[in-house]
Coordinates of C-alpha atoms and ligand atoms in Angstrom, one line a residue:
Chain A
M30 CA 150.2 106.1 -37.0
K31 CA 149.9 107.6 -33.5
R32 CA 147.5 106.1 -31.0
V33 CA 144.7 108.6 -30.4
I34 CA 143.5 109.0 -26.9
V35 CA 140.5 111.1 -25.7
I36 CA 140.4 112.0 -22.0
T37 CA 137.7 113.9 -20.3
G38 CA 138.5 116.0 -17.2
A39 CA 142.1 116.2 -18.3
T40 CA 142.8 119.5 -16.7
S41 CA 143.6 118.2 -13.2
G42 CA 143.9 115.1 -11.0
I43 CA 144.0 111.6 -12.5
G44 CA 143.0 112.8 -16.0
F45 CA 145.9 115.3 -16.3
A46 CA 148.3 112.7 -15.0
A47 CA 147.1 110.1 -17.5
A48 CA 147.2 112.7 -20.4
K49 CA 150.9 113.6 -19.6
E50 CA 151.8 109.9 -19.5
F51 CA 150.1 109.1 -22.8
I52 CA 152.0 112.0 -24.4
K53 CA 155.3 110.7 -23.0
R54 CA 154.5 107.4 -24.7
G55 CA 154.0 109.1 -28.0
A56 CA 150.3 109.1 -28.3
A57 CA 148.1 112.0 -29.5
V58 CA 145.9 113.2 -26.7
I59 CA 142.7 115.2 -27.0
G60 CA 141.6 116.4 -23.5
T61 CA 138.5 118.1 -22.3
G62 CA 138.1 120.5 -19.5
R63 CA 135.2 122.3 -17.8
S64 CA 136.1 125.8 -18.9
R65 CA 138.3 127.7 -21.3
E66 CA 140.2 129.0 -18.4
S67 CA 141.0 125.6 -16.9
C68 CA 141.9 124.3 -20.3
G69 CA 144.2 127.3 -20.9
K70 CA 146.0 126.7 -17.6
A71 CA 146.5 123.0 -18.2
A72 CA 147.7 123.6 -21.8
E73 CA 150.4 125.9 -20.3
K74 CA 151.7 123.0 -18.3
N75 CA 151.7 120.6 -21.3
R76 CA 151.6 122.0 -24.8
D77 CA 151.2 118.7 -26.5
I78 CA 147.7 118.0 -25.2
T79 CA 144.9 119.4 -27.4
Y80 CA 142.2 120.8 -25.2
I81 CA 138.5 121.2 -25.9
A82 CA 136.4 123.1 -23.3
A83 CA 133.0 121.7 -22.4
D84 CA 131.0 121.7 -19.2
L85 CA 129.9 118.1 -19.2
S86 CA 126.9 118.8 -17.0
S87 CA 125.3 120.3 -20.1
Q88 CA 124.0 117.8 -22.6
K89 CA 124.4 120.5 -25.3
Q90 CA 128.0 121.0 -24.5
V91 CA 128.6 117.2 -24.5
R92 CA 127.2 117.1 -28.0
D93 CA 129.2 120.1 -29.1
A94 CA 132.4 118.5 -27.6
A95 CA 131.7 115.2 -29.4
A96 CA 131.3 117.1 -32.7
K97 CA 134.6 118.9 -32.2
I98 CA 136.4 115.7 -31.2
S99 CA 135.1 113.9 -34.3
L100 CA 136.1 116.8 -36.5
L101 CA 139.7 116.7 -35.0
A102 CA 139.8 113.0 -35.4
D103 CA 138.7 113.3 -39.0
S104 CA 141.1 116.0 -39.9
R105 CA 144.2 114.7 -38.1
Y106 CA 143.8 111.0 -37.4
R107 CA 141.8 109.6 -40.3
G108 CA 138.6 109.5 -38.2
K109 CA 139.8 107.1 -35.6
I110 CA 139.9 107.2 -31.8
D111 CA 141.7 104.3 -30.1
V112 CA 140.9 105.0 -26.5
L113 CA 138.2 107.1 -24.8
V114 CA 138.9 107.7 -21.1
N115 CA 135.7 108.8 -19.3
N116 CA 137.4 110.4 -16.4
A117 CA 135.7 113.7 -15.6
G118 CA 133.8 113.4 -12.4
T119 CA 132.4 115.5 -9.7
F120 CA 131.3 115.4 -6.1
S121 CA 128.7 117.9 -5.0
G122 CA 127.8 118.4 -1.3
W123 CA 124.4 119.8 -2.4
Y124 CA 121.6 118.9 -4.7
Q125 CA 122.1 120.9 -7.8
A126 CA 120.0 120.7 -11.0
T127 CA 121.8 121.0 -14.3
E128 CA 120.5 123.2 -17.1
D129 CA 118.7 120.1 -18.3
G130 CA 117.0 119.6 -14.9
Y131 CA 119.1 116.6 -14.0
E132 CA 121.1 116.1 -10.7
L133 CA 124.7 117.3 -11.2
Q134 CA 126.5 114.1 -10.2
F135 CA 124.2 111.8 -12.2
A136 CA 124.7 114.1 -15.2
V137 CA 128.4 114.6 -15.0
N138 CA 129.5 111.2 -13.7
H139 CA 127.1 109.0 -15.7
L140 CA 125.0 110.7 -18.4
A141 CA 128.0 112.6 -19.9
P142 CA 130.1 109.5 -20.4
F143 CA 127.1 107.6 -21.7
L144 CA 126.3 110.3 -24.3
L145 CA 129.9 111.0 -25.3
T146 CA 130.7 107.4 -25.8
N147 CA 127.6 106.8 -27.9
L148 CA 128.4 109.8 -30.0
L149 CA 132.0 108.7 -30.5
L150 CA 131.3 105.1 -31.3
P151 CA 131.9 105.5 -35.0
E152 CA 135.5 106.8 -34.4
L153 CA 136.1 104.1 -31.8
R154 CA 134.9 101.5 -34.2
A155 CA 137.2 102.9 -36.9
S156 CA 140.2 102.2 -34.6
G157 CA 139.7 98.5 -35.1
K158 CA 140.0 97.8 -31.4
G159 CA 138.7 100.8 -29.6
K160 CA 138.7 100.9 -25.9
I161 CA 136.4 102.8 -23.5
I162 CA 137.8 103.2 -20.1
T163 CA 135.4 104.7 -17.5
I164 CA 136.8 105.8 -14.2
S165 CA 134.5 104.3 -11.6
S166 CA 135.4 103.8 -7.9
G167 CA 135.3 101.5 -5.0
S168 CA 132.3 103.5 -3.9
H169 CA 130.2 101.5 -6.3
Y170 CA 130.1 98.6 -3.9
H171 CA 127.1 98.1 -1.5
T172 CA 124.7 100.4 -3.2
K173 CA 121.8 100.3 -5.7
I174 CA 120.2 102.5 -8.3
N175 CA 117.4 104.4 -6.8
W176 CA 114.9 103.8 -9.6
K177 CA 112.1 105.7 -7.9
D178 CA 114.2 108.9 -7.9
P179 CA 117.5 108.4 -9.8
M180 CA 118.2 112.1 -9.3
N181 CA 117.9 111.8 -5.5
R182 CA 116.1 115.1 -5.6
K183 CA 114.0 115.0 -2.6
R184 CA 116.2 113.2 -0.1
Y185 CA 119.6 114.2 -1.5
N186 CA 122.6 112.6 0.2
C187 CA 125.8 113.6 -1.5
L188 CA 127.6 110.3 -0.8
K189 CA 124.7 108.2 -1.9
A190 CA 124.4 110.2 -5.2
Y191 CA 128.1 109.7 -5.8
K192 CA 128.0 106.0 -5.0
Q193 CA 125.1 105.5 -7.4
S194 CA 126.9 107.4 -10.2
K195 CA 130.0 105.2 -9.8
L196 CA 127.8 102.1 -9.8
A197 CA 126.3 103.4 -13.0
N198 CA 129.8 103.5 -14.5
V199 CA 130.2 99.8 -14.0
L200 CA 126.7 98.9 -15.2
F201 CA 127.3 101.1 -18.3
S202 CA 130.6 99.3 -19.1
Y203 CA 128.9 95.9 -18.9
E204 CA 126.0 96.9 -21.1
L205 CA 128.4 98.6 -23.6
N206 CA 130.3 95.4 -23.9
R207 CA 127.2 93.3 -24.3
R208 CA 125.9 95.6 -27.0
F209 CA 128.9 96.5 -29.1
S210 CA 132.1 94.6 -28.2
E211 CA 131.6 91.9 -30.8
Q212 CA 129.8 94.0 -33.4
F213 CA 132.3 96.9 -33.4
N214 CA 135.3 95.0 -31.9
I215 CA 135.5 97.4 -29.0
R216 CA 136.0 96.8 -25.3
A217 CA 134.7 98.7 -22.2
Y218 CA 136.4 98.7 -18.8
A219 CA 135.7 100.3 -15.5
V220 CA 138.7 101.4 -13.5
D221 CA 138.9 101.8 -9.7
P222 CA 141.8 104.2 -9.1
G223 CA 141.8 103.7 -5.3
L224 CA 142.0 106.6 -2.9
V225 CA 143.8 109.4 -4.8
N226 CA 145.2 112.6 -3.6
T227 CA 143.2 115.1 -5.8
G228 CA 140.9 118.0 -5.2
I229 CA 137.7 116.2 -6.1
G230 CA 136.1 116.3 -2.7
E231 CA 136.9 120.0 -2.2
K232 CA 135.6 121.7 -5.3
R233 CA 131.9 121.6 -4.8
T234 CA 131.5 120.9 -1.1
G235 CA 131.8 122.7 2.2
G236 CA 131.9 122.2 5.9
L237 CA 132.4 118.8 7.3
V238 CA 132.7 117.0 3.9
K239 CA 135.4 119.4 2.7
W240 CA 137.3 119.2 5.9
F241 CA 137.1 115.4 5.9
W242 CA 138.3 115.1 2.4
G243 CA 141.2 117.5 3.2
I244 CA 142.4 114.9 5.7
R245 CA 141.5 111.8 3.8
R246 CA 143.2 112.8 0.5
K247 CA 146.6 112.9 2.2
H248 CA 146.4 109.2 2.6
G249 CA 145.7 108.7 -1.1
I250 CA 148.2 107.7 -3.8
S251 CA 149.4 110.2 -6.4
P252 CA 147.4 110.9 -9.5
E253 CA 150.3 109.5 -11.5
K254 CA 150.2 106.2 -9.7
A255 CA 146.4 106.1 -10.1
A256 CA 146.7 106.7 -13.9
E257 CA 148.8 103.6 -14.3
T258 CA 145.8 101.2 -14.6
I259 CA 144.4 103.4 -17.4
I260 CA 147.7 103.4 -19.3
Y261 CA 148.0 99.6 -18.7
L262 CA 144.5 98.9 -20.2
A263 CA 145.1 101.3 -23.1
Q264 CA 148.7 100.3 -24.0
R265 CA 149.5 97.1 -22.3
D266 CA 153.1 97.9 -22.2
L267 CA 154.1 98.3 -18.6
E268 CA 156.9 96.1 -17.3
D269 CA 154.6 94.0 -15.2
N270 CA 152.6 91.9 -17.7
T271 CA 151.0 89.3 -15.4
F272 CA 147.5 90.1 -16.3
E273 CA 148.0 91.4 -19.8
H274 CA 146.3 88.4 -21.4
L275 CA 143.1 89.2 -19.5
I276 CA 142.7 92.6 -21.1
D277 CA 141.6 91.3 -24.4
A278 CA 140.2 88.0 -23.2
P279 CA 137.1 86.6 -25.1
V280 CA 134.1 88.6 -24.3
E281 CA 132.4 86.0 -22.2
K282 CA 135.4 85.8 -20.0
N283 CA 136.2 89.5 -20.2
W284 CA 137.2 91.3 -17.0
I285 CA 135.5 94.6 -16.8
Y286 CA 136.6 96.0 -13.5
W287 CA 140.3 96.8 -12.9
K288 CA 142.3 98.1 -10.0
E289 CA 146.0 98.5 -9.6
C290 CA 146.7 97.0 -13.1
R291 CA 144.8 93.8 -12.3
P292 CA 141.2 92.6 -12.6
K293 CA 139.0 92.7 -9.6
E294 CA 135.5 91.4 -8.8
P295 CA 133.0 94.3 -8.9
G296 CA 130.0 94.6 -6.7
R297 CA 127.2 92.1 -7.1
Y298 CA 124.6 94.6 -8.2
S299 CA 126.8 95.9 -11.0
K300 CA 126.5 92.5 -12.7
D301 CA 122.8 92.6 -12.8
G302 CA 122.0 92.5 -16.5
A303 CA 118.4 93.7 -16.1
A304 CA 119.6 96.7 -14.1
A305 CA 122.2 97.5 -16.8
L306 CA 119.6 97.3 -19.5
R307 CA 117.2 99.5 -17.6
L308 CA 119.8 102.1 -16.9
W309 CA 120.8 102.1 -20.5
E310 CA 117.3 102.7 -21.6
L311 CA 116.7 105.4 -19.0
S312 CA 120.0 107.1 -20.1
E313 CA 119.0 106.9 -23.8
R314 CA 115.8 108.7 -23.0
L315 CA 117.4 111.3 -20.8
C316 CA 120.0 112.0 -23.4
G317 CA 117.3 112.5 -26.1
M318 CA 118.5 109.5 -28.0
A319 CA 115.2 107.9 -28.0
E320 CA 113.4 111.0 -29.4
Q321 CA 113.8 110.3 -33.0
R322 CA 111.7 107.2 -32.4
E323 CA 109.2 109.0 -30.2
T324 CA 107.8 111.3 -32.9
A325 CA 105.0 112.8 -30.9
A326 CA 107.3 114.2 -28.3
F327 CA 108.3 117.4 -30.0
K328 CA 106.3 120.0 -31.8
D329 CA 107.5 122.4 -34.3
P330 CA 109.2 125.1 -32.3
E331 CA 107.3 127.8 -34.2
T332 CA 103.9 126.5 -33.2
E333 CA 101.8 129.2 -31.7
N334 CA 98.9 127.2 -30.4
P335 CA 99.5 124.6 -27.7
D336 CA 98.2 121.2 -28.8
L337 CA 97.4 119.4 -25.7
S338 CA 95.9 116.3 -27.2
G339 CA 98.8 113.9 -26.7
T340 CA 100.3 112.9 -23.3
R341 CA 103.3 115.1 -23.5
S342 CA 104.6 118.1 -25.5
V343 CA 106.9 121.0 -25.3
I344 CA 105.8 124.3 -26.8
K345 CA 108.1 127.2 -27.2
I346 CA 106.5 130.5 -27.8
D347 CA 108.7 132.7 -29.9
S348 CA 108.5 136.0 -28.1
E349 CA 111.3 137.8 -29.9
A350 CA 109.5 137.5 -33.2
A351 CA 106.7 139.5 -31.9
V352 CA 108.8 142.4 -30.7
Chain B
M9 CA 90.0 121.0 -19.4
K10 CA 93.7 121.3 -18.8
S11 CA 95.2 124.0 -16.7
F12 CA 98.8 124.9 -15.9
V13 CA 101.1 125.7 -13.1
L14 CA 102.9 129.0 -13.9
I15 CA 106.4 129.3 -12.6
T16 CA 108.4 132.6 -12.9
G17 CA 112.1 132.5 -12.6
A18 CA 111.9 128.8 -13.7
A19 CA 115.5 128.5 -14.9
G20 CA 117.1 129.4 -11.6
G21 CA 118.0 126.9 -8.9
L22 CA 114.8 127.0 -6.9
G23 CA 112.7 127.5 -10.0
K24 CA 114.1 124.3 -11.6
A25 CA 113.4 122.4 -8.3
F26 CA 109.8 123.7 -8.3
A27 CA 109.4 122.8 -12.0
L28 CA 110.7 119.2 -11.4
E29 CA 108.5 118.8 -8.3
C30 CA 105.3 119.9 -10.1
A31 CA 106.2 117.7 -13.2
E32 CA 106.6 114.7 -10.9
R33 CA 103.1 115.4 -9.6
G34 CA 101.9 115.3 -13.1
W35 CA 101.0 118.9 -13.5
D36 CA 101.3 120.7 -16.8
L37 CA 103.8 123.6 -16.7
F38 CA 104.0 127.1 -18.1
L39 CA 107.5 128.3 -17.5
T40 CA 108.9 131.7 -17.9
D41 CA 112.3 133.3 -17.4
R42 CA 114.5 135.8 -19.1
D43 CA 116.6 133.6 -21.3
N44 CA 115.1 131.5 -24.0
S45 CA 117.9 128.9 -24.5
T46 CA 118.0 128.0 -20.9
L47 CA 114.2 127.5 -20.8
E48 CA 114.4 125.4 -23.9
K49 CA 117.0 123.0 -22.4
L50 CA 115.1 122.7 -19.1
A51 CA 111.8 122.1 -20.9
E52 CA 113.4 119.3 -23.0
G53 CA 115.0 117.7 -20.0
I54 CA 111.8 117.7 -17.9
N55 CA 109.9 116.4 -20.9
R56 CA 112.2 113.4 -21.0
L57 CA 111.7 112.7 -17.4
Y58 CA 107.9 113.1 -17.1
N59 CA 104.8 112.8 -19.2
I60 CA 103.4 116.3 -19.0
H61 CA 102.8 119.3 -21.3
I62 CA 105.2 122.2 -21.0
V63 CA 104.7 125.6 -22.5
Y64 CA 107.5 128.1 -22.1
K65 CA 108.0 131.7 -23.0
T66 CA 110.6 134.2 -22.2
C67 CA 109.5 137.3 -20.5
D68 CA 111.3 140.1 -18.8
L69 CA 109.0 140.6 -15.9
T70 CA 110.4 144.0 -15.2
D71 CA 109.3 145.2 -18.6
D72 CA 105.8 146.3 -19.1
F73 CA 105.7 145.5 -22.8
S74 CA 107.1 142.1 -22.3
R75 CA 104.5 141.3 -19.6
R76 CA 101.7 142.4 -21.9
K77 CA 102.9 140.0 -24.6
L78 CA 102.7 137.2 -22.1
W79 CA 99.2 138.0 -21.1
E80 CA 98.1 138.5 -24.7
Y81 CA 99.3 135.0 -25.4
M82 CA 97.5 133.6 -22.4
E83 CA 94.3 135.3 -23.4
E84 CA 94.4 134.4 -27.1
N85 CA 94.9 130.8 -26.3
R86 CA 92.5 130.8 -23.3
L87 CA 95.0 129.2 -21.1
K88 CA 93.9 128.4 -17.6
F89 CA 96.0 128.2 -14.4
H90 CA 95.5 126.5 -11.1
F91 CA 98.8 127.4 -9.5
L92 CA 101.1 130.4 -9.5
I93 CA 104.6 130.1 -8.1
N94 CA 106.4 133.5 -8.0
V95 CA 110.1 132.6 -7.8
A96 CA 111.7 135.3 -9.9
G97 CA 113.7 137.6 -7.7
L98 CA 117.2 139.0 -7.5
D99 CA 119.7 140.8 -5.4
Y100 CA 123.0 142.5 -6.2
E101 CA 125.2 141.7 -3.3
G102 CA 127.1 144.6 -1.7
M103 CA 126.7 147.9 0.0
F104 CA 123.9 150.3 -0.8
N105 CA 126.3 153.0 -1.8
E106 CA 128.0 150.7 -4.4
R107 CA 124.7 150.0 -6.2
S108 CA 123.6 151.9 -9.3
T109 CA 120.2 153.5 -9.5
A110 CA 119.2 151.1 -12.2
E111 CA 120.2 148.1 -10.1
L112 CA 118.1 149.2 -7.1
D113 CA 115.2 149.9 -9.4
T114 CA 115.4 146.4 -10.9
I115 CA 115.4 144.8 -7.5
I116 CA 112.2 146.5 -6.6
R117 CA 110.6 146.0 -10.0
L118 CA 111.2 142.3 -10.1
N119 CA 110.9 141.4 -6.4
I120 CA 107.9 143.5 -5.7
N121 CA 106.2 144.9 -8.8
A122 CA 106.4 141.8 -10.9
A123 CA 105.1 139.5 -8.1
V124 CA 102.1 141.7 -7.4
V125 CA 101.2 142.2 -11.1
M126 CA 101.6 138.5 -11.9
T127 CA 99.3 137.6 -9.0
N128 CA 96.7 140.1 -10.1
R129 CA 96.7 138.8 -13.6
I130 CA 97.0 135.1 -13.2
I131 CA 94.0 134.9 -10.8
R132 CA 91.9 136.3 -13.6
Y133 CA 93.0 133.3 -15.7
R134 CA 92.3 130.8 -13.0
D135 CA 90.7 127.4 -13.6
Y136 CA 87.5 127.7 -11.7
A137 CA 87.1 124.0 -11.4
R138 CA 90.1 123.8 -9.0
T139 CA 91.4 125.5 -6.0
F140 CA 93.8 128.2 -7.0
R141 CA 97.1 128.2 -5.2
I142 CA 99.8 130.8 -4.9
I143 CA 103.3 130.4 -3.6
N144 CA 105.3 133.6 -3.1
V145 CA 109.0 133.2 -2.5
S146 CA 110.0 135.5 0.3
S147 CA 113.1 134.9 2.4
L148 CA 114.3 134.6 5.9
A149 CA 115.8 138.1 5.2
A150 CA 112.2 139.4 5.5
Y151 CA 112.3 139.1 9.2
Y152 CA 115.1 141.6 9.8
P153 CA 116.3 144.9 8.5
M154 CA 119.5 143.6 6.7
P155 CA 122.5 145.8 6.2
V156 CA 124.3 145.0 2.9
K157 CA 121.0 143.5 1.6
A158 CA 118.9 146.4 2.6
T159 CA 116.7 146.8 -0.5
Y160 CA 116.4 143.0 -1.1
A161 CA 115.4 142.3 2.5
A162 CA 112.8 145.0 2.5
S163 CA 111.4 143.8 -0.8
K164 CA 111.0 140.3 0.7
R165 CA 109.3 141.8 3.7
F166 CA 106.8 143.4 1.3
I167 CA 106.2 139.9 -0.3
L168 CA 105.6 138.4 3.1
D169 CA 103.1 141.1 4.3
F170 CA 101.4 141.1 0.9
S171 CA 101.0 137.3 0.9
F172 CA 99.5 137.3 4.4
A173 CA 97.1 140.1 3.5
I174 CA 95.7 138.8 0.2
R175 CA 95.4 135.4 1.7
E176 CA 92.7 136.7 4.1
E177 CA 91.0 138.5 1.3
L178 CA 90.9 135.6 -1.0
K179 CA 90.0 132.9 1.5
N180 CA 86.4 132.7 0.5
D181 CA 87.2 132.5 -3.2
D182 CA 88.9 129.1 -2.9
V183 CA 92.4 130.6 -3.2
T184 CA 95.3 129.7 -0.9
V185 CA 98.4 131.8 -0.5
T186 CA 101.6 130.4 0.9
A187 CA 104.8 132.3 1.6
L188 CA 108.1 130.5 1.5
C189 CA 110.9 131.9 3.7
P190 CA 114.1 129.9 3.0
G191 CA 117.4 130.6 4.6
G192 CA 120.3 130.0 2.3
M193 CA 119.8 127.4 -0.4
P194 CA 122.8 126.4 -2.5
S195 CA 120.9 126.7 -5.7
N196 CA 123.9 127.5 -7.8
E197 CA 127.7 127.7 -7.4
E198 CA 127.7 131.4 -6.7
V199 CA 125.2 131.0 -3.8
M200 CA 127.2 128.1 -2.5
R201 CA 130.4 130.2 -2.3
S202 CA 128.5 132.9 -0.6
I203 CA 127.1 130.5 2.0
E204 CA 130.6 129.1 2.5
R205 CA 131.9 132.6 3.2
Q206 CA 129.4 132.9 6.0
G207 CA 131.0 129.8 7.6
F208 CA 129.2 127.7 10.2
F209 CA 126.3 130.1 10.4
G210 CA 125.7 130.0 6.7
R211 CA 125.6 126.3 6.7
L212 CA 123.2 126.0 9.6
T213 CA 120.6 128.1 7.7
T214 CA 121.0 126.1 4.5
R215 CA 118.6 123.5 3.0
N216 CA 118.6 121.5 -0.2
V217 CA 116.5 123.1 -2.9
G218 CA 114.9 119.8 -4.0
Y219 CA 113.7 119.2 -0.5
V220 CA 112.5 122.8 0.0
A221 CA 110.5 122.8 -3.2
S222 CA 108.8 119.5 -2.4
N223 CA 107.9 120.6 1.1
T224 CA 106.6 124.0 0.0
I225 CA 104.2 122.4 -2.4
D226 CA 103.0 120.1 0.4
S227 CA 102.4 123.2 2.5
A228 CA 100.6 124.9 -0.2
L229 CA 98.3 121.9 -0.8
K230 CA 97.5 122.0 2.9
G231 CA 96.7 125.7 2.6
K232 CA 99.4 126.8 5.0
K233 CA 100.2 130.4 5.3
L234 CA 104.0 130.1 5.7
Y235 CA 106.7 127.6 5.2
I236 CA 110.2 128.0 6.7
P237 CA 112.5 125.1 5.9
G238 CA 114.6 123.9 8.8
S239 CA 114.0 124.3 12.5
F240 CA 117.0 126.5 13.1
N241 CA 115.5 129.0 10.7
V242 CA 112.2 128.9 12.5
L243 CA 114.1 129.8 15.6
L244 CA 115.7 132.7 13.8
K245 CA 112.3 134.0 12.8
V246 CA 111.1 133.9 16.4
L247 CA 114.2 135.7 17.5
G248 CA 113.5 138.2 14.8
K249 CA 110.2 139.0 16.5
L250 CA 111.6 139.1 20.0
V251 CA 114.7 141.2 19.6
P252 CA 114.5 144.8 18.6
A253 CA 115.1 145.3 14.9
G254 CA 118.0 147.8 15.4
I255 CA 120.0 145.3 17.4
I256 CA 119.6 142.6 14.8
A257 CA 120.7 145.0 12.1
M258 CA 123.8 145.7 14.0
F259 CA 124.5 142.1 14.6
I260 CA 124.1 141.3 10.9
A261 CA 126.3 144.1 9.9
M262 CA 129.0 142.8 12.2
R263 CA 128.7 139.3 10.7
W264 CA 129.0 140.6 7.2
N265 CA 132.1 142.6 8.0
H266 CA 133.6 139.5 9.5
A267 CA 132.6 137.4 6.4
R268 CA 134.2 139.9 4.0
T269 CA 137.6 140.0 5.6
Ligands
NAP7 N1 140.3 111.0 -6.0 C1 139.8 109.8 -5.6 O1 140.1 109.3 -4.5 C2 139.0 109.0 -6.6 C3 138.6 107.7 -6.1 C4 137.8 106.9 -6.9 C5 137.4 107.4 -8.2 N2 137.7 108.7 -8.6 C6 137.3 109.1 -9.9 O2 138.3 109.6 -10.7 C7 137.9 110.5 -11.6 C8 138.8 111.7 -11.6 O3 138.8 112.3 -10.4 P1 140.0 113.1 -9.7 O4 140.2 112.6 -8.4 O5 141.1 113.2 -10.6 O6 139.3 114.6 -9.5 P2 139.7 116.0 -10.1 O7 141.1 116.3 -9.9 O8 138.6 116.9 -9.5 O9 139.4 115.8 -11.6 C9 138.1 115.7 -12.2 C10 138.2 116.4 -13.5 O10 136.9 116.4 -14.1 C11 136.5 117.7 -14.4 N3 135.1 118.0 -14.3 C12 134.3 118.1 -13.1 N4 133.1 118.5 -13.4 C13 133.1 118.7 -14.7 C14 132.1 119.2 -15.6 N5 130.8 119.5 -15.2 N6 132.4 119.3 -16.9 C15 133.6 119.0 -17.4 N7 134.6 118.6 -16.6 C16 134.3 118.4 -15.3 C17 137.3 118.6 -13.5 O11 137.4 119.9 -14.0 P3 137.3 121.1 -12.9 O12 138.5 121.0 -12.0 O13 137.4 122.3 -13.8 O14 136.1 121.0 -12.1 C18 138.6 117.8 -13.5 O15 139.4 118.1 -14.6 C19 136.5 110.9 -11.2 O16 135.6 110.2 -12.1 C20 136.3 110.3 -9.8 O17 135.0 110.0 -9.5 C21 138.5 109.5 -7.8

């Protein structure tokens, strides 16, 4: 049976390079892309990748994508996914609120992988040794989560917001392991691809930032080179096998953070268990995963009269019905 | 007794930023915009972030019937308001000759008519226990006759003068009126690209929406008459008063021609 790999943001950069390589090695690849258009273009370059379009800044679209991926896995691969690569990422020069009211980088770089992973856990579990590889970055060093305003709304600084989201990737990987690695026999890793020559710093920026990235990216390695660590963790069959035994080391000795096909010490803050737990709980709430428990939060959408007795509520007034 | 902040155009970039800012301050929200599914997602998201009540209803503010439905609901449920933020507004970019009659009509109906009518109505539903505050979103464009944005800029001028005038009238009724005149704000990707096209000049007049919303609310709470984000933009406003309007119009037309090529 083929290995089944899911890669987000597989239409360009590191994600596309990794997808091509997995295909070459005989795996089945389901890739996601931001729009039908970008998926179409990428599919023309590699017909073997199955694409699903989803704008991951939208929680609804993350949920829809997860449902489509599950369906594919069920119909083609007996309901299993071996590796989930959370690669899609964005850098935005400006504060932008998503349709859910969250900051764009926090939503795409952290909340989307968080929600998608949680939704695909049953399939990853079905693999028997599922792996979740989240693409973090060296930017995660020397920064903290801004708990007072995780969305950096009022004093937005694009670099700070990016660094925070990449730190969140490492914290998430730690907490994921702590919660599920034994129970489901899955493993989570965070990968630092190094400086890579891709368009990430040019798509949603302008001026100085765009100019600076234009120069900086030229010093980066190729996306193909950057993808090697992902392949290594997923397949463990590159020629160099010095660190192979560390990939599946016992959980307590597990190396979470990898760069250039070898383990590396992540930033100190990323190993703060309390922060990881707090981030997990915040993310659960923001992804609406805690709602089932919080029964009072939502009213019947058809309610006509606002009930303001509790502490919070959302009331939709059905205007179309009246017309 | 609970009272709400009403935000029109709540699903847009600036509208969302205002909604989040008010939610953080613990104020209950009444959101309206054209599209129901976007309002729904936004309301859910804000509800997960903050402990407040949110009521939302779609309303096409250019449509009389749709507006009446909104007011009927407010009256039936005896909703009270202590804040009105008129954000809804639009422009169709491009030459006057290229615009259809319907498009021009919509600009005026939304930017001018809807703001006036909303203000008139919501003051009637005010919560008398509190100061009633109004924020009207005008634009830096209000300070000049703007070729290529002729109808839009003139509509924003209307909002500015209207705000200043009713502010004086309503002073003694414990009502404050604040006009916001932002330069460019990258509130969505389309706007970002348009700012990019204007190059250096575009970026200089640009401010982050989250910051703008927060500072505008602060200004309103202090009862200020006008808030212009960014010191360069304040300079532009002063220039707008010093230099004859015809010359400014020529200069802007030149810049646009440059940006388009
Ligand atoms: N390049 C570097 O030097 C570097 C360094 C460290 C870490 N990283 C990380 O590596 C990962 C991949 O980046 P890359 O350099 O390969 O950049 P990239 O070429 O821009 O690839 C990012 C991918 O994510 C997709 N994406 C962005 N926003 C999305 C959204 N809202 N919904 C769905 N998909 C979305 C992009 O699609 P569109 O093109 O359609 O937007 C693209 O396919 C990111 O997580 C990044 O943070 C990169």
